PDB file of C-alpha atoms in Angstrom:
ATOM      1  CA  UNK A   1      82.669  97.026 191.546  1.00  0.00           C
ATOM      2  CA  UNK A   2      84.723  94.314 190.196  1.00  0.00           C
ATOM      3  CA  UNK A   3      84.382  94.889 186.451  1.00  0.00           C
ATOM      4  CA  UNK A   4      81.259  95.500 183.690  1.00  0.00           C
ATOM      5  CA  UNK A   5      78.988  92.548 182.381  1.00  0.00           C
ATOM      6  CA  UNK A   6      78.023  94.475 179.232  1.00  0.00           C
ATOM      7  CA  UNK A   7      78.162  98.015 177.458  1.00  0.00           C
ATOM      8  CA  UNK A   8      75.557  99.088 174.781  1.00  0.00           C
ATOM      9  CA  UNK A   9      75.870 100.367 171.318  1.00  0.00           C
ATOM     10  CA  UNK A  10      72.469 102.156 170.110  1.00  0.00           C
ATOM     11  CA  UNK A  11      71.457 101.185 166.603  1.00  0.00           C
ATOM     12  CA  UNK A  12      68.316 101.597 164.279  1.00  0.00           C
ATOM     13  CA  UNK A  13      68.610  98.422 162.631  1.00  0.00           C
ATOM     14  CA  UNK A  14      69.758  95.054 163.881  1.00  0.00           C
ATOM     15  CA  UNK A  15      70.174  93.405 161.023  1.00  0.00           C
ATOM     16  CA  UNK A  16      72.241  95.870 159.363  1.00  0.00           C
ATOM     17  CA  UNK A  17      73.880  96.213 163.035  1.00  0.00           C
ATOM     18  CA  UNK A  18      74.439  92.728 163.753  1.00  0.00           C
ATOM     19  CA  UNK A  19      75.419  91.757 160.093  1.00  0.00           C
ATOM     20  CA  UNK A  20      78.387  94.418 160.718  1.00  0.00           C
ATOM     21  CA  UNK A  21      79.452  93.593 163.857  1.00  0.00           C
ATOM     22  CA  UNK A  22      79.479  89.872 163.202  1.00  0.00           C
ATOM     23  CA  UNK A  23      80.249  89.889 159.566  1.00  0.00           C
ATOM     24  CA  UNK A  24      82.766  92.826 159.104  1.00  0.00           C
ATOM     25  CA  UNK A  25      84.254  93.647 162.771  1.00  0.00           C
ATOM     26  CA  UNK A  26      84.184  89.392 163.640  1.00  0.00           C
ATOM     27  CA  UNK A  27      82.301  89.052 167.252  1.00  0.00           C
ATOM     28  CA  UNK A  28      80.195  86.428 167.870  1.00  0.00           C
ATOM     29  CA  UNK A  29      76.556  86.471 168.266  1.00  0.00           C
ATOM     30  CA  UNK A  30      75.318  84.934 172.195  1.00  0.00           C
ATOM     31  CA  UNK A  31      71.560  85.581 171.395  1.00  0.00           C
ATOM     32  CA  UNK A  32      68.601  88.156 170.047  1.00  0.00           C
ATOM     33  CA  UNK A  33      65.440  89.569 170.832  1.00  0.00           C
ATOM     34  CA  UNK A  34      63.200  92.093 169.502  1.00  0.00           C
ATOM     35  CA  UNK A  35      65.715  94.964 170.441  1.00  0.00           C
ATOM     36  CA  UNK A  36      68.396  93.905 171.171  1.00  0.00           C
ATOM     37  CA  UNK A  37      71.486  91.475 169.798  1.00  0.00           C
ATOM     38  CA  UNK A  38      73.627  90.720 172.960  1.00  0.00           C
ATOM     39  CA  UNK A  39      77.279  90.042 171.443  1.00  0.00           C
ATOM     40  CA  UNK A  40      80.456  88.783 172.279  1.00  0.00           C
ATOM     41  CA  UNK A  41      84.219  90.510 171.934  1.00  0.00           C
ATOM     42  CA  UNK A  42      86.550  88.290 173.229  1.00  0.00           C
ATOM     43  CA  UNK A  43      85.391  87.378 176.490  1.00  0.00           C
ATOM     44  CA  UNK A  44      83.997  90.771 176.854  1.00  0.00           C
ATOM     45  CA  UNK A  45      80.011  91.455 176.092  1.00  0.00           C
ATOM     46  CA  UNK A  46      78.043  94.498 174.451  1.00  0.00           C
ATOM     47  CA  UNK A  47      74.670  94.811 173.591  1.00  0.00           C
ATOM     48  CA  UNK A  48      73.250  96.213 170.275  1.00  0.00           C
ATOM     49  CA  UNK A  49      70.001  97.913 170.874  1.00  0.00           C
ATOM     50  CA  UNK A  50      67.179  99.915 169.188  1.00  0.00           C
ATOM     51  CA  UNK A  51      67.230 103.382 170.178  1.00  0.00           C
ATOM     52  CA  UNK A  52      64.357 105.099 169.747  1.00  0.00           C
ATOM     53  CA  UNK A  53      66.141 108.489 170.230  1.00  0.00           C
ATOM     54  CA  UNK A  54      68.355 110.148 167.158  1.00  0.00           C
ATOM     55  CA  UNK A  55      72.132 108.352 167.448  1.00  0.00           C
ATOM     56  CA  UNK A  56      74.183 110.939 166.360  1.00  0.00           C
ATOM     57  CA  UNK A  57      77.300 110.917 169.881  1.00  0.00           C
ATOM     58  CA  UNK A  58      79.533 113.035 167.261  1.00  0.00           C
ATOM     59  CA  UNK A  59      79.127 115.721 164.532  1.00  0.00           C
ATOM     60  CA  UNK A  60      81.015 114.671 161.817  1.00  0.00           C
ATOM     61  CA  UNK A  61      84.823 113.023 161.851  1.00  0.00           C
ATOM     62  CA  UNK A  62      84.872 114.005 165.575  1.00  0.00           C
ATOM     63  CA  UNK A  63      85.708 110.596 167.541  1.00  0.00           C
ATOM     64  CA  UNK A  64      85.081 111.820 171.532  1.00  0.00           C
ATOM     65  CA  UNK A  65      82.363 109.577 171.928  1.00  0.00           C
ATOM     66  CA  UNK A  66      83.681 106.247 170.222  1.00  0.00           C
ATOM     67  CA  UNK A  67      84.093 102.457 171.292  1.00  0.00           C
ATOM     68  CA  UNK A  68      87.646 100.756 171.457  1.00  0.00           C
ATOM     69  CA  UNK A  69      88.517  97.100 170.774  1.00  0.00           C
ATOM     70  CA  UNK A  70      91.906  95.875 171.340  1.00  0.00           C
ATOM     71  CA  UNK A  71      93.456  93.866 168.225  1.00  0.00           C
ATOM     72  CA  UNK A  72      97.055  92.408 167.867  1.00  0.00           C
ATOM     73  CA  UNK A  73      99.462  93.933 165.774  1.00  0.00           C
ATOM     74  CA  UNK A  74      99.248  91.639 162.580  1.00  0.00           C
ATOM     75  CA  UNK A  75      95.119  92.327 162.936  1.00  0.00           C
ATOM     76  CA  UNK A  76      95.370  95.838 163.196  1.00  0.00           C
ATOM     77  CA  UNK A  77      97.914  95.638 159.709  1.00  0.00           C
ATOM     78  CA  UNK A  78      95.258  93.286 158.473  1.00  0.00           C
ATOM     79  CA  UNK A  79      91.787  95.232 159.457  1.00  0.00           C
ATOM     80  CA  UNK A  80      92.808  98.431 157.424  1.00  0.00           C
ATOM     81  CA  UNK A  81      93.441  96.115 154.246  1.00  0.00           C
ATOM     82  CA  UNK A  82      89.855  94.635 155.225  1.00  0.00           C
ATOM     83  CA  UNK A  83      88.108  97.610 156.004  1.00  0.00           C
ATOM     84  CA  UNK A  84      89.238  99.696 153.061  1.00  0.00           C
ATOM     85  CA  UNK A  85      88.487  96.969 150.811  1.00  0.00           C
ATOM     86  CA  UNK A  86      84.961  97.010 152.154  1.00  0.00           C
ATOM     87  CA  UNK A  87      83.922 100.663 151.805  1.00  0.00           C
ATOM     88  CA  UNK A  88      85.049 101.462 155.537  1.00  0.00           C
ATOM     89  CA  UNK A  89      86.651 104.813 155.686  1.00  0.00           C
ATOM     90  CA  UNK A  90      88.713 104.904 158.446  1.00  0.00           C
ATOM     91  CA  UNK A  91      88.700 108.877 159.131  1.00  0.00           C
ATOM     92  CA  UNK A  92      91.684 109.334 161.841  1.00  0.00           C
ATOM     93  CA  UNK A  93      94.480 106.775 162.741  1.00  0.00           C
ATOM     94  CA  UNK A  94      97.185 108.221 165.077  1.00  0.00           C
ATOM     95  CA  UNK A  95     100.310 106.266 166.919  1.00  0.00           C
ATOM     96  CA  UNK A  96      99.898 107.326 170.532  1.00  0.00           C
ATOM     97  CA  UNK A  97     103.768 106.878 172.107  1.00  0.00           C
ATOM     98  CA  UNK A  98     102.387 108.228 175.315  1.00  0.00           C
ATOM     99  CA  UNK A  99      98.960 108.904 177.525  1.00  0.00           C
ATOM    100  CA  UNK A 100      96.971 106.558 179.052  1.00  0.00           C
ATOM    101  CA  UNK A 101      96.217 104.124 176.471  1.00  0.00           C
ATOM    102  CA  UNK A 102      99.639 104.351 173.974  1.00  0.00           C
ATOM    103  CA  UNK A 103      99.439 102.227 170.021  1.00  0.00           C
ATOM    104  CA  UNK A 104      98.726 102.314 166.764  1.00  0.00           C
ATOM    105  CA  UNK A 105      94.655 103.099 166.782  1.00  0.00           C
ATOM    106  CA  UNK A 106      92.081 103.417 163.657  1.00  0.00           C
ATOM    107  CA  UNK A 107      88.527 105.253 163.911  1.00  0.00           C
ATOM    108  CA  UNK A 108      85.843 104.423 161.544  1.00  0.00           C
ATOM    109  CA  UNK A 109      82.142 104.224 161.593  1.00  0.00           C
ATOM    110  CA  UNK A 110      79.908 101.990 161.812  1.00  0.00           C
ATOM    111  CA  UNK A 111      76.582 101.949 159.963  1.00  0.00           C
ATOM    112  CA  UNK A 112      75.092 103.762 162.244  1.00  0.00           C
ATOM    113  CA  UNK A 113      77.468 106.823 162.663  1.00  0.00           C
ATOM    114  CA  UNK A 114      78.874 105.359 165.799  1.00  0.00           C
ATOM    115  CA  UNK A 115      82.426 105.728 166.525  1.00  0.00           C
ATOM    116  CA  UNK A 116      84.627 102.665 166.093  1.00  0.00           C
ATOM    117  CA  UNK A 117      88.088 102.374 167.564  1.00  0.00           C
ATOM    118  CA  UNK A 118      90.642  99.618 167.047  1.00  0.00           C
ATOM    119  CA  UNK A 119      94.158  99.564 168.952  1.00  0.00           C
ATOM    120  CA  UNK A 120      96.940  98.181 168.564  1.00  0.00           C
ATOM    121  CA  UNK A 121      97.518  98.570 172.840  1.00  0.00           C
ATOM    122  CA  UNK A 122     101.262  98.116 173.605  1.00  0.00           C
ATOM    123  CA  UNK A 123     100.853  99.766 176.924  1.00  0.00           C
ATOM    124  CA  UNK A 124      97.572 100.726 178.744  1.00  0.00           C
ATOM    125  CA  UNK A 125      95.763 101.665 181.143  1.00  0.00           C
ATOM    126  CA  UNK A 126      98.786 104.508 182.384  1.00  0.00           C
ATOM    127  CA  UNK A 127      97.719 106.681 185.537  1.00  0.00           C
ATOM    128  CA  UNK A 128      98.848 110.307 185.485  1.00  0.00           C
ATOM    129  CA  UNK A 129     102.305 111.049 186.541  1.00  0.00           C
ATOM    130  CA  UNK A 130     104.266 107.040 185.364  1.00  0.00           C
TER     131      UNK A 130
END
């Protein structure tokens, strides 16, 4: 393969989903349907759909199963200010000085329970052994 054309977040409600991810996290809308909002990160693409099935990828604060968008250093400074002001808990922020993708990262949730990531990626991907 040469690359992805699209990941998917499941959701329960796209207007709740799409309001977040457009209003508070800043992507841009491409297009909807009935289940699905197909959105746009940069000049990468994810797709919001209904899930019929329970979303719950983590119990709790636990983060294993989480989405990660890269943001600059001044927007990383910049989304906790914005996020806090908003209600957004961000539950575990570490500085990563080594592994595969090293920065200053945030977790939070979005209305759904789904694991958000930003990073503030100052050197990524690593492979084992550099």
């Amino acid at each position: 393969t040469s690359g992805f054309v699209h990941f998917t977040i499941p959701v329960k409600e796209l207007d709740r989903s799409e309001a977040f991810y457009t209003q508070v996290m800043g992507f841009r809308k491409l297009r909807r349907n009935a289940h699905m909002v197909f959105m746009e990160a940069h000049e990468t693409c994810f797709v919001l759909t209904l899930s019929e099935n329970p979303i719950e990828p983590n119990k709790g604060d636990k983060h294993d199963i989480h989405t990660a968008f890269r943001v600059s250093a001044a927007e990383y400074d910049r989304a906790k200010i914005y996020l806090a002001d908003r209600g957004i808990r961000i539950f575990k922020e570490e500085d990563r000085p080594g592994g595969t993708f090293q920065g200053r990262s945030a977790y939070f949730h979005d209305p759904d329970h789904n694991v958000i990531e930003i990073i503030d990626l100052v050197r990524g991907p690593v492979a084992e052994g550099e």
